[in-house]
Amino acid sequence: MTEAISSPTIRTAVDIGGTFTDVFVQRGDGRIVTAKYPTQANPIEGVLAGMKQAGIDWRDVEFFSHGTTIATNALITRNFPKIAIVTTKGFRDVTEIRRGDRESWDPYQEVAKPFVARRNRLTVTERIGYDGKVLEPIDQDEACEVARVLRRRGIETVAVCFVNSFTNPEHEEVMAEILAEELPGVAITTSSDVLPEIFEYERFSTTVANAALVPIIGPYARTLESRLAESGYDNDVLLLHSGGGVMTPAMAEKYGARLAASGIAAGALASRHIARMCGYENSIGFDMGGTSTDVSLTDNGVLGTTNMWSVEFGYPICFPSIEVLTIGAGGGSIAWLDDAGSLRNGPQSAGSEPGPACYGGGGDLATNTDANLILGTVGKKLAGGVKELDDELAHAAVATIAAPLGLDTEAAAQSIIKVANANMADAIRLISIRKGHDPRDFALVGFGGAGPLHVAYLAKDLGIPTVIIPPHPGVTSAMGCMLVDIQHDITTMYLTDASEADLDHLVSSFEDLREQGRARLEAEHVAAEDMVFEYYLDMRYMGQWRAIAVPVSMPLTSLDDVVATFHANHLKEHNFSAEDGGVEIYRISVRAIGLTPRTDAPRAELIDPATFAPTPTELRSVLFPDEATRLETPVYDRGELPAGAVLQGPCIIDQLDSTTVVPPQTTATVDEWGNLILTFAS
């Protein structure tokens, strides 16, 4: 076990993945300690074991942040408590009708069944008008009968979703009171509290997801808080949410669906931080693991966000979230031939069980890892020798792809990697070029266990001039959990023509939202001097439904600059602007931020690269994907490379949690923060 770390300013972060629980520890002096522990059936046990492996005394910890896939997995597997919907009479099937869209153009491919069975979608007579006026009072006798039916059915959590409740929550509040009285201990979620916005389908869907997760997230967060307190930790437990901030267990009990994209948000935050530390305000995060690759984009220091995302197609969650594009490409992605005989790669994956063929776990399908082993870009020992790879099994698996294509196994391995790289390059194009960004204006941050193996080739393909590999690629997402503040996004509808907006009323509405945010931060024990508030107007062209969030400066005395910014942002994102057209305010929002402390990583003194001659741990015959013959390639231990060291490709740089490929005509430099900076010969 690692020697215990004794420091009163230890900051820790944990990211729970499907295979490993990653631990990132930063001491007060900036020293970094990392650990990986297999994820347990009870994730809390993995958190505690991982921290123990890192040698932490909980009494010395001043900050703990946590990213988790528990909410994501619950939605994917639909392993959540028995849930019901109570809605307005006539709107029982909103969550099943949806928008009538499909995931693909295949008319026979059905969208997954709704989270709530029709028999558990019950209705009550009531009606609120579009302007908030009561058109028909709620029938309380019906409401009580509905509550009794749900009790008899053993319902454990209820989503209350009345039409137009975003303009007037009165009826939902009455229904919630009746349910609380008739169903003690049952979780109750109202759409007017969770998402007070127009579009009943999106509001209903978000509320249902929240209702499904609250009974899971609440007890989990409270149990984690209790277990850490028993271990000696006496500060806040912070849970990373989809918007890139954190919340305490008290808030997670109410807004569990905000954690449904917890894990992938952490990697995006870390990539932005690393790029900015290296002097790049524009960056693309590339997080490649064993099964999937997550791509994010930061423009002028601002991460892309979205208010419409989903874990399962057809069931959107409309809490603000960092925009991350995920594709099925990882070290375990399987190579296969389609019906036309063309080579494909993924999204199917060998996973951790049985794993790539070379793992010797019984898998016999060719994967990216098998191809990399044949090429020599991956050595026969991984994770410091913990995992030994079988070259013969890799050749046998890739031979099944090579034979139909008329190739030898080495040429087939090159082709497998080229197809994988093409898929991942397309993902980067989607999040950059499709959004109006030129990838050549960005730095590419490559991390995850497999990211540094491929990222140099993606940069070359896309014309990206600089690649950054962080010091600990395999636990970079865990580090991202540490780079966050407490954050709440509070919104309300505000439909009006921008040219006719009443500024006094608009400012008053902002102030109301700010006070709601202040109340949430105070409930989480944030001091007044650590509170920061950001203001946004969601705007759109008249007659359109896509809105763009535009930042607003306070005090607000005119909307001219805000409208001008909207036109410019619309042109950038949609390649269209109508400055003579009408602009409508759709929604207003306030982001309430509670600042958390930061500890800067120490900067190392740069050596004179002319005085440093690195000694390779071995010379390996490597067939790079773009080369015709194998090259005798030095392999270096990253831990032995000081800040300022410069290496010329081709070379391989190994470390415990990843391997970096430096192709020919590429230079790798270690900066003062320990990052590897890859640049390419012109």
XYZ file of C-alpha atoms in Angstrom, residues 39-486:
448
model
C -15.149 -0.574 -9.711
C -17.227 -2.507 -7.188
C -20.868 -3.603 -7.262
C -21.356 -1.087 -4.462
C -19.509 1.937 -5.902
C -18.907 3.435 -2.454
C -16.671 0.482 -1.565
C -14.583 1.225 -4.652
C -14.272 4.879 -3.634
C -13.036 3.987 -0.159
C -10.693 1.260 -1.412
C -9.249 3.523 -4.107
C -8.573 6.268 -1.584
C -6.938 3.760 0.728
C -4.741 2.570 -2.131
C -3.666 6.191 -2.655
C -2.620 6.342 1.015
C -5.038 9.030 2.200
C -5.886 9.871 5.782
C -9.394 11.306 5.517
C -8.767 13.638 8.442
C -6.333 15.577 6.247
C -8.707 15.992 3.310
C -10.186 19.466 2.826
C -11.947 18.879 -0.502
C -13.637 15.857 -2.074
C -15.347 15.868 -5.483
C -16.898 12.908 -7.180
C -18.020 11.968 -10.686
C -20.155 8.889 -11.107
C -21.950 6.842 -13.742
C -24.564 5.542 -11.276
C -27.334 7.727 -12.742
C -26.324 7.008 -16.342
C -26.259 3.270 -15.740
C -29.658 3.333 -14.003
C -31.229 4.946 -17.081
C -29.417 2.647 -19.522
C -30.446 -0.514 -17.648
C -33.788 0.970 -16.503
C -32.968 -0.345 -13.081
C -34.898 2.180 -11.048
C -37.871 2.147 -8.612
C -41.463 1.663 -9.747
C -42.503 5.006 -11.207
C -45.778 6.714 -12.118
C -46.885 9.916 -13.864
C -49.810 12.087 -12.803
C -50.826 14.459 -15.575
C -53.668 16.556 -16.958
C -56.633 14.656 -18.384
C -56.039 14.187 -22.105
C -52.232 14.227 -21.875
C -51.601 10.695 -20.668
C -49.567 9.668 -23.704
C -47.276 12.683 -24.175
C -44.176 10.695 -23.189
C -45.042 7.932 -25.653
C -46.081 10.098 -28.617
C -42.889 12.186 -28.186
C -42.023 14.175 -31.347
C -42.542 11.248 -33.689
C -38.861 11.187 -34.592
C -36.581 8.196 -34.951
C -32.914 7.544 -34.325
C -32.274 6.547 -37.929
C -34.014 6.591 -41.292
C -35.074 2.974 -40.818
C -38.900 3.133 -40.550
C -38.942 -0.263 -38.858
C -36.604 0.671 -36.017
C -38.725 1.412 -32.993
C -37.826 3.841 -30.227
C -37.447 2.166 -26.837
C -40.551 1.906 -24.686
C -41.263 4.838 -22.341
C -39.883 4.723 -18.810
C -43.429 4.633 -17.385
C -45.927 1.969 -18.462
C -49.262 3.338 -19.675
C -51.210 1.809 -16.781
C -49.118 3.920 -14.410
C -49.767 7.164 -16.276
C -52.857 8.513 -14.494
C -54.805 11.707 -15.121
C -56.589 14.385 -13.113
C -59.090 16.991 -14.269
C -57.454 20.444 -14.177
C -56.349 23.099 -16.637
C -54.032 26.099 -16.524
C -54.048 28.475 -19.489
C -51.005 29.554 -21.483
C -51.017 32.814 -19.506
C -51.154 31.146 -16.089
C -54.864 31.675 -15.482
C -56.855 28.821 -13.958
C -59.273 27.614 -16.641
C -60.498 24.589 -14.684
C -59.747 24.013 -10.977
C -58.058 20.811 -9.983
C -60.539 18.113 -9.008
C -59.228 17.221 -5.571
C -61.495 14.168 -5.237
C -59.963 12.749 -8.430
C -56.508 13.660 -7.163
C -57.083 11.770 -3.902
C -58.374 8.728 -5.769
C -55.313 8.752 -8.051
C -53.083 8.855 -4.973
C -54.899 5.872 -3.451
C -54.518 3.898 -6.697
C -50.784 4.583 -6.756
C -50.481 3.483 -3.144
C -52.216 0.179 -3.885
C -49.854 -0.399 -6.820
C -46.776 0.057 -4.668
C -45.477 3.081 -6.605
C -42.175 4.348 -5.178
C -41.687 7.620 -7.058
C -44.088 9.970 -8.871
C -43.634 12.601 -11.586
C -46.334 15.294 -11.526
C -46.582 16.872 -14.987
C -49.508 19.222 -15.626
C -49.933 21.184 -18.836
C -48.811 24.845 -18.661
C -47.630 24.429 -15.066
C -44.531 26.399 -16.036
C -46.714 29.547 -15.996
C -48.508 28.686 -12.750
C -47.428 25.824 -10.456
C -50.511 26.009 -8.218
C -52.168 22.755 -9.334
C -48.935 20.743 -9.303
C -48.257 21.929 -5.774
C -51.738 20.858 -4.655
C -51.264 17.452 -6.289
C -47.855 17.044 -4.631
C -49.371 17.805 -1.209
C -52.100 15.193 -1.714
C -49.553 12.593 -2.839
C -47.276 13.340 0.106
C -50.172 12.787 2.491
C -51.418 9.580 0.865
C -48.002 8.104 -0.009
C -45.616 8.801 2.876
C -41.993 8.104 1.982
C -42.635 8.144 -1.771
C -40.464 10.538 -3.820
C -42.511 13.254 -5.555
C -41.146 15.403 -8.384
C -43.065 18.282 -9.997
C -42.264 19.569 -13.463
C -42.739 23.199 -12.343
C -39.873 22.746 -9.901
C -37.583 20.662 -12.109
C -37.995 22.451 -15.466
C -40.465 25.384 -15.548
C -40.379 25.677 -19.350
C -42.715 25.382 -22.344
C -42.826 22.223 -24.545
C -44.660 19.625 -22.499
C -42.881 16.612 -24.009
C -39.382 17.795 -23.081
C -40.581 18.976 -19.657
C -42.404 15.705 -18.970
C -39.415 13.632 -20.118
C -36.966 15.534 -17.913
C -39.279 15.290 -14.906
C -39.742 11.542 -15.393
C -35.955 11.015 -15.594
C -35.522 13.059 -12.431
C -38.265 11.134 -10.619
C -36.653 7.834 -11.647
C -33.233 8.846 -10.332
C -34.011 10.736 -7.131
C -34.681 7.538 -5.090
C -31.334 6.177 -6.318
C -29.117 9.254 -6.134
C -30.457 10.563 -2.810
C -29.675 7.471 -0.690
C -26.391 6.932 -2.537
C -25.219 10.483 -1.866
C -26.299 10.409 1.770
C -24.664 7.010 2.363
C -21.425 8.212 0.767
C -21.529 11.329 2.930
C -22.041 9.184 6.048
C -19.276 6.690 5.189
C -16.758 9.469 4.550
C -17.716 11.169 7.812
C -17.109 7.887 9.630
C -13.654 7.786 8.016
C -12.799 11.253 9.363
C -13.825 13.589 6.514
C -15.734 16.592 7.866
C -16.216 18.788 4.778
C -18.792 18.831 1.964
C -19.200 15.863 -0.353
C -19.496 17.347 -3.847
C -21.076 15.509 -6.770
C -20.235 16.517 -10.337
C -23.282 17.225 -12.499
C -23.824 17.469 -16.241
C -23.495 21.254 -16.362
C -19.872 21.125 -15.261
C -20.449 22.150 -11.650
C -20.973 20.246 -8.438
C -23.836 19.902 -5.989
C -24.114 18.625 -2.438
C -26.175 15.565 -1.440
C -28.962 17.921 -0.299
C -29.435 19.163 -3.874
C -28.781 15.763 -5.465
C -31.774 14.434 -3.522
C -33.988 16.877 -5.464
C -32.313 17.001 -8.875
C -30.874 13.524 -9.437
C -31.152 13.714 -13.239
C -28.469 16.389 -13.278
C -25.981 13.575 -12.570
C -26.946 11.593 -15.670
C -23.896 12.907 -17.572
C -21.578 13.274 -14.601
C -18.629 11.200 -15.809
C -18.204 12.608 -19.328
C -18.433 16.217 -18.075
C -15.323 15.680 -15.951
C -13.104 14.873 -18.929
C -14.280 17.961 -20.820
C -13.497 20.188 -17.838
C -10.051 18.667 -17.458
C -9.171 19.104 -21.140
C -10.128 22.793 -21.042
C -8.036 23.344 -17.906
C -4.986 21.596 -19.366
C -5.188 23.526 -22.639
C -5.553 26.888 -20.878
C -2.623 26.035 -18.630
C -0.596 25.559 -21.823
C -1.799 28.886 -23.216
C -4.593 27.677 -25.527
C -8.066 29.210 -25.188
C -9.315 27.102 -28.113
C -9.090 23.357 -27.570
C -10.717 20.055 -28.434
C -10.864 17.358 -25.776
C -10.365 13.788 -26.996
C -11.029 11.136 -24.329
C -10.606 7.602 -25.683
C -11.101 4.668 -23.347
C -11.729 0.981 -23.823
C -15.213 1.189 -25.328
C -16.026 4.754 -26.325
C -14.521 8.121 -27.214
C -15.843 11.431 -25.865
C -15.113 14.632 -27.789
C -15.694 18.159 -26.428
C -14.856 21.648 -27.688
C -13.765 24.830 -25.917
C -14.036 28.096 -27.858
C -12.332 31.181 -26.373
C -12.213 29.454 -22.981
C -15.917 28.516 -23.011
C -17.016 24.885 -23.187
C -19.868 24.136 -25.560
C -23.143 23.401 -23.772
C -26.566 22.077 -24.708
C -30.027 22.111 -23.144
C -31.195 19.033 -25.044
C -29.461 15.702 -24.537
C -30.345 12.148 -23.671
C -28.938 8.929 -22.316
C -31.418 6.968 -24.435
C -32.692 8.311 -27.743
C -36.234 9.671 -27.608
C -36.204 10.652 -23.942
C -34.489 14.034 -23.612
C -33.129 15.570 -20.424
C -33.206 19.342 -20.621
C -30.932 20.362 -17.782
C -27.946 22.360 -19.080
C -25.088 20.028 -19.931
C -21.594 20.273 -21.320
C -21.851 19.220 -24.961
C -19.916 15.999 -25.490
C -20.092 13.850 -28.615
C -19.689 10.156 -27.810
C -18.942 7.471 -30.395
C -18.295 3.749 -30.084
C -14.531 3.787 -30.583
C -12.052 2.491 -28.023
C -9.253 0.061 -27.425
C -11.756 -2.792 -27.366
C -13.681 -1.746 -30.492
C -14.158 -4.709 -32.825
C -13.095 -4.741 -36.491
C -15.597 -6.424 -38.833
C -16.606 -6.742 -42.473
C -20.004 -5.561 -43.673
C -22.158 -7.349 -46.263
C -20.283 -5.607 -49.074
C -16.938 -6.806 -47.713
C -15.843 -3.361 -46.492
C -13.789 -3.038 -43.319
C -15.622 -1.452 -40.369
C -14.589 -0.601 -36.817
C -16.966 -0.522 -33.839
C -19.242 0.496 -32.265
C -19.319 -3.074 -30.971
C -16.734 -3.631 -28.257
C -15.078 -6.598 -26.606
C -15.388 -4.725 -23.305
C -13.454 -5.882 -20.283
C -14.993 -9.373 -20.507
C -13.794 -11.199 -22.568
C -11.706 -8.239 -23.744
C -9.444 -8.058 -26.812
C -8.177 -11.401 -28.094
C -4.628 -10.638 -26.915
C -5.858 -10.435 -23.290
C -6.308 -14.198 -23.304
C -9.748 -13.947 -21.739
C -11.503 -16.013 -24.386
C -12.191 -13.280 -26.930
C -11.377 -14.164 -30.543
C -12.486 -11.028 -32.409
C -9.971 -8.504 -33.727
C -9.911 -5.213 -31.834
C -7.907 -1.995 -31.982
C -5.721 -3.249 -29.141
C -4.896 -6.432 -31.069
C -3.991 -4.348 -34.128
C -1.795 -2.001 -32.077
C -0.006 -4.977 -30.519
C 0.769 -6.432 -33.961
C 2.069 -3.061 -35.166
C 4.225 -2.662 -32.069
C 2.704 0.641 -30.963
C 1.577 -1.222 -27.837
C 4.052 -3.396 -25.945
C 3.413 -6.863 -24.626
C 3.011 -5.574 -21.064
C 0.398 -3.083 -19.915
C -0.078 -1.199 -16.637
C 3.481 -1.760 -15.533
C 3.375 -5.467 -16.301
C 0.079 -6.197 -14.547
C -1.457 -7.262 -17.867
C 0.530 -9.408 -20.340
C -0.615 -9.456 -23.957
C -0.442 -12.518 -26.222
C 0.943 -11.705 -29.672
C -0.133 -15.030 -31.190
C -3.758 -14.580 -30.131
C -3.743 -11.084 -31.648
C -2.412 -12.407 -34.980
C -5.026 -15.174 -35.022
C -7.868 -12.670 -34.460
C -6.642 -10.172 -37.067
C -6.083 -13.006 -39.565
C -9.877 -13.484 -39.695
C -10.106 -9.938 -41.075
C -7.005 -10.185 -43.259
C -7.964 -13.319 -45.225
C -11.224 -12.034 -46.820
C -9.454 -8.794 -47.745
C -6.488 -10.569 -49.320
C -4.044 -8.933 -46.892
C -1.393 -10.206 -44.517
C -2.026 -9.616 -40.811
C 0.287 -6.612 -40.607
C -1.435 -4.818 -43.486
C -4.819 -5.707 -41.983
C -3.712 -4.307 -38.604
C -2.692 -1.059 -40.304
C -6.084 -0.904 -42.034
C -7.952 -1.514 -38.772
C -6.191 1.423 -37.106
C -6.708 3.659 -40.150
C -10.464 2.989 -40.129
C -10.641 3.620 -36.374
C -8.738 6.882 -36.804
C -11.049 7.948 -39.636
C -14.108 7.339 -37.440
C -12.651 9.418 -34.621
C -11.544 12.195 -36.960
C -15.122 12.384 -38.236
C -16.345 12.821 -34.649
C -13.989 15.781 -34.227
C -15.268 17.260 -37.490
C -18.844 16.965 -36.256
C -18.188 18.911 -33.072
C -15.983 21.524 -34.763
C -16.597 22.083 -38.492
C -20.304 21.339 -38.197
C -20.509 24.026 -35.498
C -18.656 26.604 -37.587
C -15.198 26.065 -36.069
C -11.974 25.402 -37.968
C -10.117 22.608 -36.117
C -6.813 24.113 -37.298
C -7.456 26.953 -34.832
C -7.525 24.556 -31.889
C -5.147 22.479 -29.789
C -6.077 18.805 -29.403
C -5.929 17.395 -25.858
C -5.609 13.602 -25.967
C -6.251 11.509 -22.866
C -7.933 8.362 -21.608
C -6.152 5.037 -21.630
C -6.118 4.814 -25.457
C -6.236 8.476 -26.513
C -2.462 9.105 -26.672
C -2.060 6.077 -28.959
C -4.118 7.669 -31.747
C -4.263 11.398 -31.209
C -1.200 12.376 -33.274
C -2.690 10.801 -36.405
C -6.010 12.570 -35.879
C -4.238 15.916 -35.565
C -2.306 15.307 -38.788
C -5.469 14.321 -40.634
C -7.327 17.441 -39.465
C -4.434 19.886 -39.780
C -4.383 20.570 -36.034
C -0.920 21.993 -35.268
C -0.566 21.063 -31.578
C -1.391 18.023 -29.460
C -1.289 18.051 -25.648
C -0.974 14.819 -23.657
C -1.535 15.462 -19.911
C 0.788 13.938 -17.301
C -1.753 11.301 -16.201
C -3.907 10.508 -19.264
C -5.697 7.528 -17.736
C -7.030 9.479 -14.727
C -7.544 12.868 -16.367
C -11.322 12.672 -15.941
C -10.848 12.227 -12.202
C -8.715 15.364 -12.205
C -11.598 17.164 -13.929
C -13.793 16.486 -10.897
C -11.427 18.684 -8.895
C -11.641 21.675 -11.222
C -15.243 22.578 -10.484
C -17.367 24.982 -8.491
C -20.799 24.461 -6.981
